[in-house]
Amino acid sequence: MDISGLLTSAGINISICAVLFSLYSVLRKQPSNASVYFTRRFISEPVRHDDPFDIYRFVPSAGWLMRAWKATDEELLEAGGVDAVVFMRIVVFSLRIFIIATVVCISLVLPVNYYGRDMQHKSLRVEPYDVFTIGNVHEGSKMLWAHCFALYVISFSAFVLLYLEYKSITKMRLAHITGSHPNPSHFTILVRGIPWSQDRSYSKSVESFFSTYYPNTYVAHQMVYRPSTVHKLKKDAEKMYRMLRPIETEYVRGDKPCYLCGGNAHTFKVIRHGEDGFRSQTTIDELHPTQIEKECPAAFVFFKNRYAAVVAAQVLQSSNPMLWVTQLAPEPHDVYWSNLSIPYKQVWVRKISSLLCALAFVFVFCLPVTFVQGLTRPDVLTVWFPQVKGLLKNPFINRVVTGYLPSVVLISLMYTVPPIMMLLSKIEGNVSRSERKRSACIKVLNFTIWNVFFVNVFSGSFIEQVSVFSKLQELPFQLAKQMPDQAAFFTTYVLSSGWASLACELIQLYNLVYNFILKFILRSKEEPTNMALTFPHHTEIPRMLLFGLLGFTFAILAPLILPFLLIYFSLAFLVYRNQLLHVYVTRYESAGLFWPVVHNTTIFSLVLTQVIAVAVFALKLSPVVSGATIPLIVFSLLFNEYCRKRFSQVFRRNPAQVLIEMDRRDEQMGREEGFYNQLRSEYCQLAYITRDLTISEDFSRAGPNRQHEDVVENSLKQGMHACSESFEPITDLIEYWLSNFQELSILSYRNSGRSGTDSPETCV
């Protein structure tokens, strides 16, 4: 590829970004798109749509960029929590290190590469990309010391910045633990592998075990229940209720005998918000789980203080490590309830199966990546598709097909990876949503580094790619030979996957289309309330770390990639800051658990860069320069070991010193008497399942349809309670739901003005 091909790719991506950024600045001003671009504010405050027409709403502007730039870390912490701040620290770290790398390499390394051989240079526009790489430097050149010096500057700058960020984020994590209100997860452990006993239930076994071995600190426990058929019916009822709810209703039905449980049926009542509202009526928390669920060998156990919970979570409870397995419980909102019913003995089998599936997917994906690499080579492309031979004679089409198209195809294929890895992480049996997302993040990261970096570098057939790794001692030299030739492809990949992905992130295309169809095609008067998203760490962090890997490895080999990376991280700083402040909703907090992944990957990138540099200098017949680079590898490994000893343990376990001081502070201030009762309600399984189903209802606006929503919701909850009190045949329960839905259908029909019959009578 020549520079004109690179400029063509850059021009296409700049045009796409300019159009999408301008379109976003217009779309975000439209009141009908408030649920798309201001999701955080939309779910907490009603949004009015009677704004007068203003031509300014249709004029692109850059005001949102300035607001994102001026936003403080305190505002970001309040909006997205510690995880949002940590993600932005990743962006800031990348921005700082690549500012240093760009200044050093563009001013020092790039001229050395360009004038590395005695040759007649062409016009800059038609120069091949290779003349800007280290491959243009002749063997034995003394100018290779410039590359070695630049590598030392970049490496030590990265060490300093990594240390400062790790230290700052560690303090932030500890401040989050000590500065927050009493967190239920600090007093709670999750117990799995509870042994089965014919004489007593799991609940009695848990109570007996912890009352015996933790008599002074054990408070209570909450069992985990396996969802039954009745529970599934209730979930279906909640969904049906949303489908059938009419606009409003005003009638009240009298009491009638209930043929299911023998008592009087509850009435439909218009329940209003307030002290006497439906929130004070019978709720799902009042149900008795033992009546409608089956116990699982897992439970949440509550302790009087944080230190006792930490001790119980970290020690081995039984001589059989597969029984009475304990760990600190995740936050209530972070619990992944569906995986708690998985027997603990199956977890290791699931992890191995998930790993094997991920490896199989990695190797299968090598085939389309090989196809993508073939698109970059016109000779291979004409062999595969002889009919395009004539089209490739056109210089512009040739530049688009071989320069821009391959990266677009690869990006399109990569969109299938995060959902698959998230599914595999779910199969593993992770008990928290943050742990599942972190596991998916690591899988996507490993997949991306292998398939996007290594497989593309070792372009060729699948057999050739696998055979490269048969002799690991030759791997650095193979990388040193191949990487300068692939610099042009990765530069266009940064343009397509980086710049364009940020523009698509702003537009929120899926939510925008869904909102448009709902409001302007289906003519729905209700606001879409199911578009509240949590931040996709498992997709964005791997992308940024891949770009970091490309930046480090190509810094001295092909520094022309650095300005494009610098532009990407600058735009990412503004775009992600805007999205975290306005779009993404924080439902749970991991307190910065993604940073160790970032640190370890950055160290890997640095060490790989240094190993490749040693091999490149050796191939360039400069053994002294190559030997001078080896101490840098040793120092990198020592630095990583120091950070692992100094900081990483804080991200794995909570310090006992901090927890004991918090316990003493609570004792001095006087902990509320109802706090221990609150622990059990916080980990009520049915409450969180119902909350997940009806979370959009909590975001409902006040209006005329609120009355009918309260009527129907109260009716359904009363029905759940009445049927749970008489847990008899399933057919009776189904008959109850059908009769209830029949009444709701008649209500909808009446409110639409097509029925005038008397109100029906249904058993509730």
Tab-separated table of C-alpha atoms in Angstrom, residues 301-715:
chain	number	residue	atom	x	y	z
A	301	VAL	CA	-25.044	-16.022	55.344
A	302	PHE	CA	-25.019	-12.775	57.337
A	303	PHE	CA	-22.581	-11.805	60.107
A	304	LYS	CA	-22.488	-9.138	62.777
A	305	ASN	CA	-19.390	-7.399	61.447
A	306	ARG	CA	-17.273	-7.159	58.322
A	307	TYR	CA	-14.204	-8.855	59.736
A	308	ALA	CA	-16.132	-11.985	60.681
A	309	ALA	CA	-17.547	-12.186	57.150
A	310	VAL	CA	-14.065	-11.850	55.604
A	311	VAL	CA	-12.633	-14.568	57.846
A	312	ALA	CA	-15.513	-16.914	57.067
A	313	ALA	CA	-15.153	-16.237	53.345
A	314	GLN	CA	-11.415	-16.899	53.143
A	315	VAL	CA	-10.865	-19.926	55.383
A	316	LEU	CA	-11.479	-23.551	54.406
A	317	GLN	CA	-14.705	-24.587	56.107
A	318	SER	CA	-14.458	-28.356	55.714
A	319	SER	CA	-11.898	-31.119	55.220
A	320	ASN	CA	-13.619	-31.699	51.887
A	321	PRO	CA	-12.864	-28.581	49.765
A	322	MET	CA	-15.913	-29.267	47.602
A	323	LEU	CA	-18.279	-28.788	50.543
A	324	TRP	CA	-19.155	-25.583	52.392
A	325	VAL	CA	-17.349	-23.430	49.834
A	326	THR	CA	-17.476	-19.776	50.853
A	327	GLN	CA	-16.716	-16.459	49.229
A	328	LEU	CA	-17.639	-12.850	49.850
A	329	ALA	CA	-21.071	-12.179	48.427
A	330	PRO	CA	-21.441	-9.763	45.510
A	331	GLU	CA	-23.525	-6.653	45.918
A	332	PRO	CA	-27.281	-7.347	45.850
A	333	HIS	CA	-27.723	-5.701	42.451
A	334	ASP	CA	-24.688	-7.589	41.158
A	335	VAL	CA	-25.940	-11.083	41.973
A	336	TYR	CA	-26.542	-13.277	38.922
A	337	TRP	CA	-29.372	-15.313	40.360
A	338	SER	CA	-29.799	-17.861	37.592
A	339	ASN	CA	-26.279	-19.240	38.166
A	340	LEU	CA	-26.653	-19.692	41.925
A	341	SER	CA	-28.692	-22.854	41.410
A	342	ILE	CA	-25.766	-24.541	39.602
A	343	PRO	CA	-24.249	-27.250	41.839
A	344	TYR	CA	-20.737	-26.290	42.856
A	345	LYS	CA	-19.351	-29.625	41.667
A	346	GLN	CA	-20.330	-28.691	38.123
A	347	VAL	CA	-18.518	-25.361	38.111
A	348	TRP	CA	-15.066	-26.709	37.245
A	349	VAL	CA	-16.533	-28.835	34.447
A	350	ARG	CA	-18.327	-25.786	33.100
A	351	LYS	CA	-15.140	-23.706	33.193
A	352	ILE	CA	-13.184	-26.335	31.271
A	353	SER	CA	-15.997	-26.717	28.732
A	354	SER	CA	-16.202	-22.957	28.302
A	355	LEU	CA	-12.442	-22.754	27.783
A	356	LEU	CA	-12.493	-25.512	25.161
A	357	CYS	CA	-15.353	-23.830	23.327
A	358	ALA	CA	-13.498	-20.515	23.357
A	359	LEU	CA	-10.334	-22.154	21.981
A	360	ALA	CA	-12.327	-23.901	19.264
A	361	PHE	CA	-13.933	-20.606	18.295
A	362	VAL	CA	-10.512	-18.940	18.174
A	363	PHE	CA	-9.136	-21.480	15.722
A	364	VAL	CA	-12.280	-21.541	13.591
A	365	PHE	CA	-12.104	-17.750	13.329
A	366	CYS	CA	-8.638	-18.044	11.779
A	367	LEU	CA	-10.287	-19.028	8.495
A	368	PRO	CA	-12.165	-15.752	7.886
A	369	VAL	CA	-9.129	-13.785	9.085
A	370	THR	CA	-7.055	-15.557	6.433
A	371	PHE	CA	-9.675	-14.530	3.882
A	372	VAL	CA	-9.423	-10.930	5.049
A	373	GLN	CA	-5.660	-10.961	4.584
A	374	GLY	CA	-6.147	-12.228	1.043
A	375	LEU	CA	-8.159	-9.095	0.271
A	376	THR	CA	-5.111	-6.940	0.978
A	377	ARG	CA	-3.116	-8.601	-1.805
A	378	PRO	CA	-4.302	-7.913	-5.382
A	379	ASP	CA	-2.534	-11.002	-6.772
A	380	VAL	CA	-4.396	-13.291	-4.361
A	381	LEU	CA	-7.668	-11.408	-4.894
A	382	THR	CA	-7.557	-11.910	-8.668
A	383	VAL	CA	-6.968	-15.641	-8.185
A	384	TRP	CA	-9.985	-15.941	-5.852
A	385	PHE	CA	-12.237	-13.635	-7.892
A	386	PRO	CA	-11.050	-13.434	-11.527
A	387	GLN	CA	-14.030	-11.266	-12.458
A	388	VAL	CA	-12.683	-8.312	-10.410
A	389	LYS	CA	-9.396	-8.189	-12.288
A	390	GLY	CA	-10.669	-5.475	-14.576
A	391	LEU	CA	-12.059	-3.399	-11.706
A	392	LEU	CA	-8.750	-3.460	-9.866
A	393	LYS	CA	-7.082	-1.666	-12.778
A	394	ASN	CA	-8.858	1.488	-11.604
A	395	PRO	CA	-6.444	3.066	-9.051
A	396	PHE	CA	-9.169	4.389	-6.765
A	397	ILE	CA	-11.105	1.087	-6.658
A	398	ASN	CA	-7.844	-0.765	-6.092
A	399	ARG	CA	-7.030	1.456	-3.109
A	400	VAL	CA	-10.521	1.039	-1.629
A	401	VAL	CA	-10.663	-2.748	-2.090
A	402	THR	CA	-7.147	-3.531	-0.870
A	403	GLY	CA	-6.816	-0.742	1.694
A	404	TYR	CA	-10.222	-0.032	3.210
A	405	LEU	CA	-12.393	-3.099	2.540
A	406	PRO	CA	-10.313	-5.712	4.465
A	407	SER	CA	-10.472	-3.812	7.737
A	408	VAL	CA	-14.241	-3.273	7.322
A	409	VAL	CA	-14.815	-7.000	6.742
A	410	LEU	CA	-12.706	-7.901	9.789
A	411	ILE	CA	-14.573	-5.401	11.980
A	412	SER	CA	-17.914	-6.814	10.824
A	413	LEU	CA	-16.792	-10.320	11.749
A	414	MET	CA	-15.538	-9.155	15.142
A	415	TYR	CA	-19.023	-7.980	16.151
A	416	THR	CA	-19.975	-11.636	16.616
A	417	VAL	CA	-17.291	-12.217	19.239
A	418	PRO	CA	-18.541	-10.345	22.380
A	419	PRO	CA	-22.007	-11.996	22.492
A	420	ILE	CA	-20.471	-15.456	22.122
A	421	MET	CA	-17.884	-14.802	24.823
A	422	MET	CA	-20.561	-13.405	27.122
A	423	LEU	CA	-22.575	-16.586	26.627
A	424	LEU	CA	-19.542	-18.722	27.453
A	425	SER	CA	-18.930	-16.647	30.580
A	426	LYS	CA	-22.507	-17.279	31.628
A	427	ILE	CA	-22.059	-21.012	31.107
A	428	GLU	CA	-19.016	-20.911	33.395
A	429	GLY	CA	-21.307	-20.351	36.356
A	430	ASN	CA	-20.187	-16.909	37.528
A	431	VAL	CA	-22.321	-15.781	40.462
A	432	SER	CA	-22.126	-12.028	39.795
A	433	ARG	CA	-22.783	-9.888	36.758
A	434	SER	CA	-19.509	-7.992	37.151
A	435	GLU	CA	-17.572	-11.258	37.361
A	436	ARG	CA	-19.339	-12.512	34.241
A	437	LYS	CA	-18.522	-9.301	32.379
A	438	ARG	CA	-14.909	-9.390	33.554
A	439	SER	CA	-14.578	-12.996	32.386
A	440	ALA	CA	-16.067	-12.062	29.019
A	441	CYS	CA	-13.689	-9.100	28.819
A	442	ILE	CA	-10.662	-11.367	29.289
A	443	LYS	CA	-11.959	-13.845	26.696
A	444	VAL	CA	-12.616	-11.118	24.140
A	445	LEU	CA	-9.206	-9.606	24.858
A	446	ASN	CA	-7.354	-12.888	24.331
A	447	PHE	CA	-9.406	-13.609	21.225
A	448	THR	CA	-8.697	-10.158	19.805
A	449	ILE	CA	-4.960	-10.256	20.450
A	450	TRP	CA	-4.671	-13.680	18.849
A	451	ASN	CA	-6.945	-13.315	15.835
A	452	VAL	CA	-6.528	-9.637	15.035
A	453	PHE	CA	-2.829	-9.292	15.853
A	454	PHE	CA	-0.964	-12.595	15.587
A	455	VAL	CA	-3.039	-14.256	12.855
A	456	ASN	CA	-2.941	-11.139	10.687
A	457	VAL	CA	0.801	-10.763	11.189
A	458	PHE	CA	1.402	-14.368	10.152
A	459	SER	CA	-0.696	-13.995	7.032
A	460	GLY	CA	-1.007	-17.034	4.816
A	461	SER	CA	-2.856	-20.296	4.971
A	462	PHE	CA	-4.197	-21.675	8.222
A	463	ILE	CA	-1.584	-24.466	8.209
A	464	GLU	CA	1.205	-21.925	7.781
A	465	GLN	CA	-0.116	-19.865	10.698
A	466	VAL	CA	-0.195	-22.880	13.019
A	467	SER	CA	3.237	-24.120	11.888
A	468	VAL	CA	4.794	-20.791	12.910
A	469	PHE	CA	4.176	-21.672	16.565
A	470	SER	CA	5.716	-25.137	16.266
A	471	LYS	CA	9.132	-23.593	16.964
A	472	LEU	CA	8.665	-20.996	19.679
A	473	GLN	CA	12.340	-20.028	19.685
A	474	GLU	CA	11.902	-18.646	16.158
A	475	LEU	CA	8.702	-16.746	16.971
A	476	PRO	CA	10.378	-13.358	17.721
A	477	PHE	CA	12.281	-13.476	14.430
A	478	GLN	CA	9.122	-14.389	12.518
A	479	LEU	CA	7.361	-11.421	14.115
A	480	ALA	CA	10.306	-9.159	13.309
A	481	LYS	CA	10.151	-10.190	9.639
A	482	GLN	CA	6.390	-9.961	9.201
A	483	MET	CA	5.333	-6.954	11.258
A	484	PRO	CA	6.766	-4.137	9.099
A	485	ASP	CA	4.876	-5.579	6.119
A	486	GLN	CA	1.577	-5.533	8.037
A	487	ALA	CA	1.907	-1.971	9.338
A	488	ALA	CA	-0.285	-0.532	6.570
A	489	PHE	CA	-3.128	-2.974	7.288
A	490	PHE	CA	-3.133	-2.210	11.013
A	491	THR	CA	-3.069	1.520	10.335
A	492	THR	CA	-6.248	1.236	8.258
A	493	TYR	CA	-7.699	-1.034	10.956
A	494	VAL	CA	-7.197	1.711	13.534
A	495	LEU	CA	-8.997	4.134	11.227
A	496	SER	CA	-11.943	1.816	10.568
A	497	SER	CA	-12.319	0.088	13.919
A	498	GLY	CA	-11.293	3.063	16.036
A	499	TRP	CA	-12.624	6.269	14.561
A	500	ALA	CA	-15.776	4.788	13.037
A	501	SER	CA	-16.595	2.782	16.172
A	502	LEU	CA	-16.587	5.969	18.247
A	503	ALA	CA	-19.031	7.595	15.839
A	504	CYS	CA	-21.296	4.540	16.020
A	505	GLU	CA	-21.041	4.583	19.803
A	506	LEU	CA	-22.362	8.135	19.808
A	507	ILE	CA	-25.266	7.397	17.475
A	508	GLN	CA	-26.516	4.357	19.467
A	509	LEU	CA	-27.956	2.976	16.255
A	510	TYR	CA	-29.894	0.047	17.742
A	511	ASN	CA	-31.694	2.143	20.352
A	512	LEU	CA	-32.281	4.933	17.859
A	513	VAL	CA	-33.964	2.604	15.347
A	514	TYR	CA	-35.988	0.912	18.082
A	515	ASN	CA	-37.167	4.270	19.397
A	516	PHE	CA	-38.079	5.457	15.891
A	517	ILE	CA	-40.103	2.326	15.081
A	518	LEU	CA	-41.920	2.463	18.404
A	519	LYS	CA	-42.890	6.127	18.176
A	520	PHE	CA	-43.295	6.894	14.487
A	521	ILE	CA	-44.303	3.576	12.934
A	522	LEU	CA	-46.193	1.825	15.728
A	523	ARG	CA	-47.410	5.236	16.973
A	524	SER	CA	-46.948	4.252	20.593
A	525	LYS	CA	-47.613	6.991	23.140
A	526	GLU	CA	-45.494	5.288	25.753
A	527	GLU	CA	-41.828	5.990	26.191
A	528	PRO	CA	-39.479	3.022	25.634
A	529	THR	CA	-38.128	2.203	29.063
A	530	ASN	CA	-36.111	-0.921	28.314
A	531	MET	CA	-33.145	0.834	26.723
A	532	ALA	CA	-31.186	1.479	29.918
A	533	LEU	CA	-27.772	-0.104	29.263
A	534	THR	CA	-24.791	-0.740	31.471
A	535	PHE	CA	-21.387	0.166	30.084
A	536	PRO	CA	-20.010	-2.603	27.788
A	537	HIS	CA	-16.610	-3.061	29.410
A	538	HIS	CA	-16.208	-6.425	27.693
A	539	THR	CA	-16.167	-4.783	24.257
A	540	GLU	CA	-14.565	-1.383	24.823
A	541	ILE	CA	-11.649	-2.358	27.079
A	542	PRO	CA	-10.362	-5.097	24.706
A	543	ARG	CA	-10.549	-2.672	21.782
A	544	MET	CA	-8.551	-0.033	23.625
A	545	LEU	CA	-5.967	-2.560	24.827
A	546	LEU	CA	-5.582	-3.906	21.280
A	547	PHE	CA	-4.888	-0.393	20.054
A	548	GLY	CA	-2.395	-0.019	22.896
A	549	LEU	CA	-0.669	-3.220	21.769
A	550	LEU	CA	-0.526	-1.949	18.187
A	551	GLY	CA	0.825	1.391	19.353
A	552	PHE	CA	3.625	-0.130	21.435
A	553	THR	CA	4.698	-2.772	18.919
A	554	PHE	CA	4.674	-0.457	15.905
A	555	ALA	CA	6.078	2.612	17.686
A	556	ILE	CA	9.644	2.013	16.531
A	557	LEU	CA	8.825	-0.297	13.613
A	558	ALA	CA	6.262	1.889	11.802
A	559	PRO	CA	5.666	5.116	13.767
A	560	LEU	CA	3.254	6.477	11.166
A	561	ILE	CA	0.456	4.647	13.005
A	562	LEU	CA	0.922	6.763	16.141
A	563	PRO	CA	-0.808	10.007	15.004
A	564	PHE	CA	-3.915	8.029	14.077
A	565	LEU	CA	-3.910	6.315	17.469
A	566	LEU	CA	-3.452	9.649	19.200
A	567	ILE	CA	-6.493	11.068	17.394
A	568	TYR	CA	-8.490	7.988	18.364
A	569	PHE	CA	-7.708	8.290	22.079
A	570	SER	CA	-8.422	12.024	21.996
A	571	LEU	CA	-11.854	11.403	20.502
A	572	ALA	CA	-12.407	8.479	22.888
A	573	PHE	CA	-11.806	10.791	25.847
A	574	LEU	CA	-14.663	13.051	24.760
A	575	VAL	CA	-17.053	10.412	23.442
A	576	TYR	CA	-16.868	8.001	26.378
A	577	ARG	CA	-17.029	10.833	28.864
A	578	ASN	CA	-20.244	12.048	27.230
A	579	GLN	CA	-21.732	8.538	27.146
A	580	LEU	CA	-20.916	7.777	30.775
A	581	LEU	CA	-22.453	11.043	31.903
A	582	HIS	CA	-25.679	10.785	29.900
A	583	VAL	CA	-26.346	7.332	28.435
A	584	TYR	CA	-25.113	4.395	30.490
A	585	VAL	CA	-26.755	3.422	33.773
A	586	THR	CA	-24.785	1.998	36.698
A	587	ARG	CA	-26.616	-0.875	38.380
A	588	TYR	CA	-23.699	-2.515	40.167
A	589	GLU	CA	-20.140	-1.641	41.098
A	590	SER	CA	-16.945	-3.682	40.802
A	591	ALA	CA	-14.784	-0.897	42.301
A	592	GLY	CA	-12.134	-0.960	39.585
A	593	LEU	CA	-11.623	-4.714	39.108
A	594	PHE	CA	-10.881	-4.159	35.413
A	595	TRP	CA	-7.688	-2.211	36.064
A	596	PRO	CA	-5.467	-5.255	36.861
A	597	VAL	CA	-6.492	-6.652	33.466
A	598	VAL	CA	-5.393	-3.402	31.843
A	599	HIS	CA	-2.097	-3.335	33.759
A	600	ASN	CA	-1.193	-6.942	32.918
A	601	THR	CA	-2.055	-6.479	29.249
A	602	THR	CA	0.031	-3.312	29.040
A	603	ILE	CA	3.017	-5.107	30.562
A	604	PHE	CA	2.516	-7.933	28.063
A	605	SER	CA	2.468	-5.391	25.229
A	606	LEU	CA	5.668	-3.769	26.466
A	607	VAL	CA	7.509	-7.075	26.875
A	608	LEU	CA	6.344	-8.262	23.443
A	609	THR	CA	7.523	-4.973	21.936
A	610	GLN	CA	10.925	-5.341	23.571
A	611	VAL	CA	11.300	-8.980	22.464
A	612	ILE	CA	10.414	-8.023	18.887
A	613	ALA	CA	12.903	-5.144	19.068
A	614	VAL	CA	15.663	-7.543	20.162
A	615	ALA	CA	14.872	-9.790	17.186
A	616	VAL	CA	14.665	-6.869	14.739
A	617	PHE	CA	18.027	-5.472	15.855
A	618	ALA	CA	19.533	-8.963	15.529
A	619	LEU	CA	18.165	-9.321	11.998
A	620	LYS	CA	19.590	-5.883	11.197
A	621	LEU	CA	23.049	-7.209	12.186
A	622	SER	CA	23.343	-4.921	15.207
A	623	PRO	CA	24.126	-7.304	18.102
A	624	VAL	CA	25.219	-4.509	20.437
A	625	VAL	CA	21.918	-2.662	20.077
A	626	SER	CA	20.072	-5.952	20.443
A	627	GLY	CA	21.960	-6.795	23.644
A	628	ALA	CA	21.325	-3.321	25.044
A	629	THR	CA	17.578	-3.945	24.792
A	630	ILE	CA	17.603	-7.159	26.862
A	631	PRO	CA	17.930	-5.399	30.274
A	632	LEU	CA	14.720	-3.550	29.444
A	633	ILE	CA	12.851	-6.871	29.316
A	634	VAL	CA	14.203	-7.857	32.720
A	635	PHE	CA	13.255	-4.514	34.218
A	636	SER	CA	9.735	-4.785	32.802
A	637	LEU	CA	9.214	-8.176	34.450
A	638	LEU	CA	10.597	-6.914	37.774
A	639	PHE	CA	8.346	-3.868	37.636
A	640	ASN	CA	5.323	-6.060	36.996
A	641	GLU	CA	6.222	-8.308	39.920
A	642	TYR	CA	6.560	-5.296	42.218
A	643	CYS	CA	3.136	-3.965	41.198
A	644	ARG	CA	1.642	-7.413	41.690
A	645	LYS	CA	2.996	-7.578	45.232
A	646	ARG	CA	2.230	-3.944	46.047
A	647	PHE	CA	-1.236	-3.361	44.561
A	648	SER	CA	-2.967	-6.377	43.040
A	649	GLN	CA	-3.809	-8.058	46.355
A	650	VAL	CA	-6.079	-5.144	47.266
A	651	PHE	CA	-8.199	-5.986	44.211
A	652	ARG	CA	-8.558	-9.617	45.284
A	653	ARG	CA	-9.271	-9.271	48.993
A	654	ASN	CA	-10.461	-6.511	51.259
A	655	PRO	CA	-7.830	-5.507	53.864
A	656	ALA	CA	-8.703	-6.665	57.382
A	657	GLN	CA	-7.257	-3.473	58.859
A	658	VAL	CA	-9.690	-1.318	56.906
A	659	LEU	CA	-12.671	-3.526	57.755
A	660	ILE	CA	-11.890	-3.635	61.479
A	661	GLU	CA	-11.577	0.147	61.609
A	662	MET	CA	-14.948	0.438	59.857
A	663	ASP	CA	-16.504	-1.984	62.372
A	664	ARG	CA	-15.143	0.030	65.290
A	665	ARG	CA	-16.401	3.247	63.771
A	666	ASP	CA	-19.863	1.748	63.385
A	667	GLU	CA	-19.835	0.612	67.012
A	668	GLN	CA	-18.904	4.084	68.198
A	669	MET	CA	-21.579	5.739	66.077
A	670	GLY	CA	-24.164	3.075	66.858
A	671	ARG	CA	-25.346	0.879	64.069
A	672	GLU	CA	-29.073	0.958	63.430
A	673	GLU	CA	-30.997	-1.883	65.012
A	674	GLY	CA	-32.857	-2.642	61.803
A	675	PHE	CA	-29.692	-3.053	59.775
A	676	TYR	CA	-29.455	-6.815	60.320
A	677	ASN	CA	-33.063	-7.238	59.251
A	678	GLN	CA	-32.276	-5.204	56.169
A	679	LEU	CA	-29.537	-7.649	55.166
A	680	ARG	CA	-32.035	-10.423	54.521
A	681	SER	CA	-34.379	-8.231	52.522
A	682	GLU	CA	-31.470	-6.972	50.403
A	683	TYR	CA	-30.751	-10.514	49.235
A	684	CYS	CA	-34.362	-11.517	48.644
A	685	GLN	CA	-34.233	-13.546	45.446
A	686	LEU	CA	-37.836	-13.052	44.318
A	687	ALA	CA	-37.651	-9.315	44.820
A	688	TYR	CA	-34.718	-8.972	42.445
A	689	ILE	CA	-36.189	-11.277	39.834
A	690	THR	CA	-39.413	-9.288	39.863
A	691	ARG	CA	-37.435	-6.055	39.797
A	692	ASP	CA	-35.626	-7.224	36.685
A	693	LEU	CA	-38.955	-7.995	35.037
A	694	THR	CA	-40.655	-4.754	35.968
A	695	ILE	CA	-37.708	-2.402	36.103
A	696	SER	CA	-39.139	-0.475	33.200
A	697	GLU	CA	-42.286	0.108	35.229
A	698	ASP	CA	-40.233	1.909	37.843
A	699	PHE	CA	-39.241	4.340	35.118
A	700	SER	CA	-42.893	5.091	34.159
A	701	ARG	CA	-44.051	8.643	33.887
A	702	ALA	CA	-46.977	10.235	35.703
A	703	GLY	CA	-50.035	10.589	33.506
A	704	PRO	CA	-53.566	9.370	32.834
A	705	ASN	CA	-52.399	5.816	32.160
A	706	ARG	CA	-50.828	5.587	35.621
A	707	GLN	CA	-54.169	4.769	37.222
A	708	HIS	CA	-54.789	1.729	35.107
A	709	GLU	CA	-51.219	0.533	35.508
A	710	ASP	CA	-51.665	0.598	39.267
A	711	VAL	CA	-54.980	-1.233	38.958
A	712	VAL	CA	-53.511	-4.063	36.939
A	713	GLU	CA	-50.248	-4.283	38.887
A	714	ASN	CA	-52.092	-4.463	42.186
A	715	SER	CA	-54.410	-7.135	40.782
